[in-house]
């Protein structure tokens, strides 16, 4: 019988009756023995060795043993985005709402970091091939309360082409945000790639080509594979991207109960 806390037993000789308050070990005649501490109704405590048939439970002879140790508590698993993982959760049927990103690299990076969260929430990420036709795309989609659109824009800084496009889009069920980096590659921390910083690229040179040349990589596709593989979790990407994506997920999942 496990010597569980508050179990009331009597010694086999009938001289002491009490509730279990603890178990432990003691050295007796040079030998370590398991013990149990009992407390009677007057608060008096005594320690007894856990010997065979040494106690009575409801008049029956029993052998008390130390309770099995409780299994160690394991930390709740987290997704790559840092949120708590939902165990064995099936992918949710896609919502009508969407998150739009400029290109396939943006979509791939969001999948790598936020993929688990997006599937639980039923949010689809769609690349739209840049922001040049964003106004037309929004008009065609027709955002509404349960059909929201969140847009992630690269290089969203004052005076940029992207910022001018965004200024023309103000609707209640459309939310556009972004990050300051020229390309989503740059939103991956240089330390994750094992470099000190992203190379400075002249404006006259296409940014990805300039990065590849500076880092000695001949093929931009190979460089992208390295960039994506280095982003294992939210800790490997810059805060502006983290903030923007979390903001968009919150926006497109608003009114979830009625969606």
Tab-separated table of C-alpha atoms in Angstrom, residues 21-199:
chain	number	residue	atom	x	y	z
A	21	UNK	CA	2.561	13.135	6.957
A	22	UNK	CA	5.763	12.206	5.107
A	23	UNK	CA	8.065	9.444	3.984
A	24	UNK	CA	11.842	9.440	4.047
A	25	UNK	CA	14.951	7.425	4.737
A	26	UNK	CA	16.995	6.823	7.861
A	27	UNK	CA	20.134	4.879	8.743
A	28	UNK	CA	19.559	2.084	11.224
A	29	UNK	CA	22.338	-0.330	12.241
A	30	UNK	CA	24.394	0.918	9.315
A	31	UNK	CA	21.611	0.233	6.816
A	32	UNK	CA	19.429	2.775	5.037
A	33	UNK	CA	15.726	2.087	5.500
A	34	UNK	CA	12.622	3.691	4.079
A	35	UNK	CA	10.531	5.317	6.804
A	36	UNK	CA	7.106	6.840	7.316
A	37	UNK	CA	6.124	9.603	9.739
A	38	UNK	CA	2.673	9.297	11.334
A	39	UNK	CA	0.805	11.984	13.268
A	40	UNK	CA	-1.929	11.060	15.747
A	41	UNK	CA	-5.024	13.092	16.553
A	42	UNK	CA	-3.174	14.966	19.314
A	43	UNK	CA	-0.457	16.148	16.907
A	44	UNK	CA	2.180	13.741	18.189
A	45	UNK	CA	4.475	12.400	15.481
A	46	UNK	CA	6.527	9.217	15.317
A	47	UNK	CA	8.785	7.741	12.649
A	48	UNK	CA	8.488	4.051	11.750
A	49	UNK	CA	10.499	1.847	9.368
A	50	UNK	CA	8.593	0.509	6.387
A	51	UNK	CA	8.820	-3.151	7.326
A	52	UNK	CA	6.677	-5.967	5.873
A	53	UNK	CA	3.214	-6.253	7.435
A	54	UNK	CA	4.100	-3.550	9.982
A	55	UNK	CA	0.762	-1.697	9.842
A	56	UNK	CA	-2.974	-2.236	9.940
A	57	UNK	CA	-5.444	-0.567	7.616
A	58	UNK	CA	-9.083	-1.031	8.611
A	59	UNK	CA	-7.966	-4.025	10.654
A	60	UNK	CA	-6.114	-5.644	7.754
A	61	UNK	CA	-2.373	-6.214	7.784
A	62	UNK	CA	-0.572	-4.113	5.145
A	63	UNK	CA	2.952	-3.338	4.047
A	64	UNK	CA	3.483	0.351	3.404
A	65	UNK	CA	5.854	1.426	0.639
A	66	UNK	CA	7.118	4.799	-0.488
A	67	UNK	CA	4.739	6.353	-3.046
A	68	UNK	CA	5.972	6.414	-6.617
A	69	UNK	CA	7.650	9.699	-7.475
A	70	UNK	CA	5.460	12.023	-9.475
A	71	UNK	CA	6.670	12.312	-13.065
A	72	UNK	CA	8.649	15.498	-13.624
A	73	UNK	CA	6.645	18.340	-15.060
A	74	UNK	CA	7.681	19.014	-18.589
A	75	UNK	CA	7.645	22.485	-20.007
A	76	UNK	CA	4.858	23.149	-22.480
A	77	UNK	CA	6.127	22.891	-25.999
A	78	UNK	CA	6.384	26.106	-27.952
A	79	UNK	CA	6.125	26.787	-31.644
A	80	UNK	CA	8.887	28.458	-33.628
A	81	UNK	CA	7.073	31.770	-33.075
A	82	UNK	CA	7.348	31.373	-29.301
A	83	UNK	CA	3.671	30.695	-28.628
A	84	UNK	CA	2.484	27.629	-26.716
A	85	UNK	CA	1.946	24.669	-29.036
A	86	UNK	CA	-1.551	23.169	-29.238
A	87	UNK	CA	-1.022	19.424	-28.992
A	88	UNK	CA	-2.452	17.278	-31.803
A	89	UNK	CA	-4.482	20.163	-33.165
A	90	UNK	CA	-5.755	19.573	-36.704
A	91	UNK	CA	-5.346	22.347	-39.236
A	92	UNK	CA	-8.389	24.592	-39.135
A	93	UNK	CA	-10.506	25.149	-42.220
A	94	UNK	CA	-9.198	28.322	-43.838
A	95	UNK	CA	-10.872	31.580	-42.903
A	96	UNK	CA	-12.145	33.995	-45.490
A	97	UNK	CA	-9.616	36.499	-44.145
A	98	UNK	CA	-6.101	36.509	-45.599
A	99	UNK	CA	-2.600	37.756	-44.981
A	100	UNK	CA	-0.916	39.030	-48.125
A	101	UNK	CA	2.843	39.259	-48.530
A	102	UNK	CA	4.866	40.614	-51.409
A	103	UNK	CA	6.603	37.454	-52.591
A	104	UNK	CA	7.244	33.752	-52.110
A	105	UNK	CA	10.255	34.375	-49.879
A	106	UNK	CA	8.095	36.344	-47.451
A	107	UNK	CA	5.530	33.528	-47.470
A	108	UNK	CA	8.200	30.881	-46.870
A	109	UNK	CA	9.670	32.747	-43.914
A	110	UNK	CA	6.247	33.232	-42.328
A	111	UNK	CA	5.549	29.531	-42.767
A	112	UNK	CA	8.841	28.623	-41.113
A	113	UNK	CA	8.289	30.818	-38.055
A	114	UNK	CA	4.503	31.101	-37.758
A	115	UNK	CA	3.291	28.041	-39.692
A	116	UNK	CA	1.945	26.160	-36.655
A	117	UNK	CA	0.085	29.223	-35.404
A	118	UNK	CA	-1.379	29.991	-38.823
A	119	UNK	CA	-2.728	26.461	-39.232
A	120	UNK	CA	-4.349	26.518	-35.790
A	121	UNK	CA	-5.957	29.865	-36.602
A	122	UNK	CA	-6.920	28.874	-40.147
A	123	UNK	CA	-5.080	31.797	-41.735
A	124	UNK	CA	-3.806	31.536	-45.318
A	125	UNK	CA	-0.764	33.555	-46.421
A	126	UNK	CA	-0.782	34.564	-50.094
A	127	UNK	CA	2.073	36.172	-52.064
A	128	UNK	CA	0.794	38.945	-54.338
A	129	UNK	CA	3.921	39.776	-56.347
A	130	UNK	CA	4.719	43.190	-54.888
A	131	UNK	CA	2.643	46.227	-53.993
A	132	UNK	CA	2.387	47.885	-57.401
A	133	UNK	CA	-1.152	46.592	-57.925
A	134	UNK	CA	-2.178	46.447	-54.273
A	135	UNK	CA	-4.952	49.018	-54.640
A	136	UNK	CA	-6.555	46.985	-57.431
A	137	UNK	CA	-6.166	43.726	-55.490
A	138	UNK	CA	-7.867	45.197	-52.454
A	139	UNK	CA	-10.763	46.520	-54.532
A	140	UNK	CA	-11.202	43.108	-56.152
A	141	UNK	CA	-11.111	41.248	-52.822
A	142	UNK	CA	-13.557	43.587	-51.074
A	143	UNK	CA	-12.539	43.421	-47.396
A	144	UNK	CA	-15.419	43.144	-44.930
A	145	UNK	CA	-15.883	42.416	-41.234
A	146	UNK	CA	-15.464	38.649	-41.573
A	147	UNK	CA	-13.332	38.879	-44.695
A	148	UNK	CA	-10.357	40.882	-43.554
A	149	UNK	CA	-7.051	41.481	-45.275
A	150	UNK	CA	-3.732	42.056	-43.559
A	151	UNK	CA	-0.813	43.100	-45.768
A	152	UNK	CA	2.886	42.779	-44.928
A	153	UNK	CA	4.975	45.266	-46.888
A	154	UNK	CA	8.761	45.319	-47.309
A	155	UNK	CA	10.700	48.574	-46.952
A	156	UNK	CA	7.824	50.458	-45.354
A	157	UNK	CA	9.718	53.646	-44.491
A	158	UNK	CA	8.829	57.325	-44.959
A	159	UNK	CA	9.239	58.487	-48.562
A	160	UNK	CA	9.432	55.018	-50.100
A	161	UNK	CA	7.244	53.852	-52.977
A	162	UNK	CA	5.666	51.360	-50.605
A	163	UNK	CA	4.676	54.044	-48.109
A	164	UNK	CA	2.974	56.088	-50.848
A	165	UNK	CA	0.918	53.069	-51.938
A	166	UNK	CA	-0.109	52.354	-48.360
A	167	UNK	CA	-1.211	55.944	-47.761
A	168	UNK	CA	-3.857	55.499	-50.480
A	169	UNK	CA	-5.364	52.502	-48.682
A	170	UNK	CA	-7.470	53.280	-45.652
A	171	UNK	CA	-10.350	50.908	-45.007
A	172	UNK	CA	-11.792	49.549	-41.739
A	173	UNK	CA	-11.228	45.870	-42.589
A	174	UNK	CA	-7.837	46.299	-44.233
A	175	UNK	CA	-4.650	46.616	-42.216
A	176	UNK	CA	-1.292	47.272	-43.846
A	177	UNK	CA	1.934	47.176	-41.891
A	178	UNK	CA	5.481	46.171	-42.622
A	179	UNK	CA	9.144	46.332	-41.763
A	180	UNK	CA	11.956	48.720	-42.750
A	181	UNK	CA	14.134	46.176	-44.544
A	182	UNK	CA	14.772	46.311	-48.284
A	183	UNK	CA	13.914	42.631	-48.555
A	184	UNK	CA	12.627	40.029	-46.115
A	185	UNK	CA	16.090	38.394	-46.263
A	186	UNK	CA	17.344	41.337	-44.234
A	187	UNK	CA	14.762	40.651	-41.508
A	188	UNK	CA	16.767	37.537	-40.571
A	189	UNK	CA	19.419	38.445	-38.037
A	190	UNK	CA	22.984	38.419	-39.419
A	191	UNK	CA	24.122	36.419	-36.383
A	192	UNK	CA	21.795	33.574	-37.403
A	193	UNK	CA	23.694	33.391	-40.694
A	194	UNK	CA	27.073	33.630	-39.013
A	195	UNK	CA	27.902	37.076	-40.408
A	196	UNK	CA	28.543	40.349	-38.598
A	197	UNK	CA	26.026	42.372	-40.588
A	198	UNK	CA	24.214	42.492	-43.900
A	199	UNK	CA	26.409	44.025	-46.628
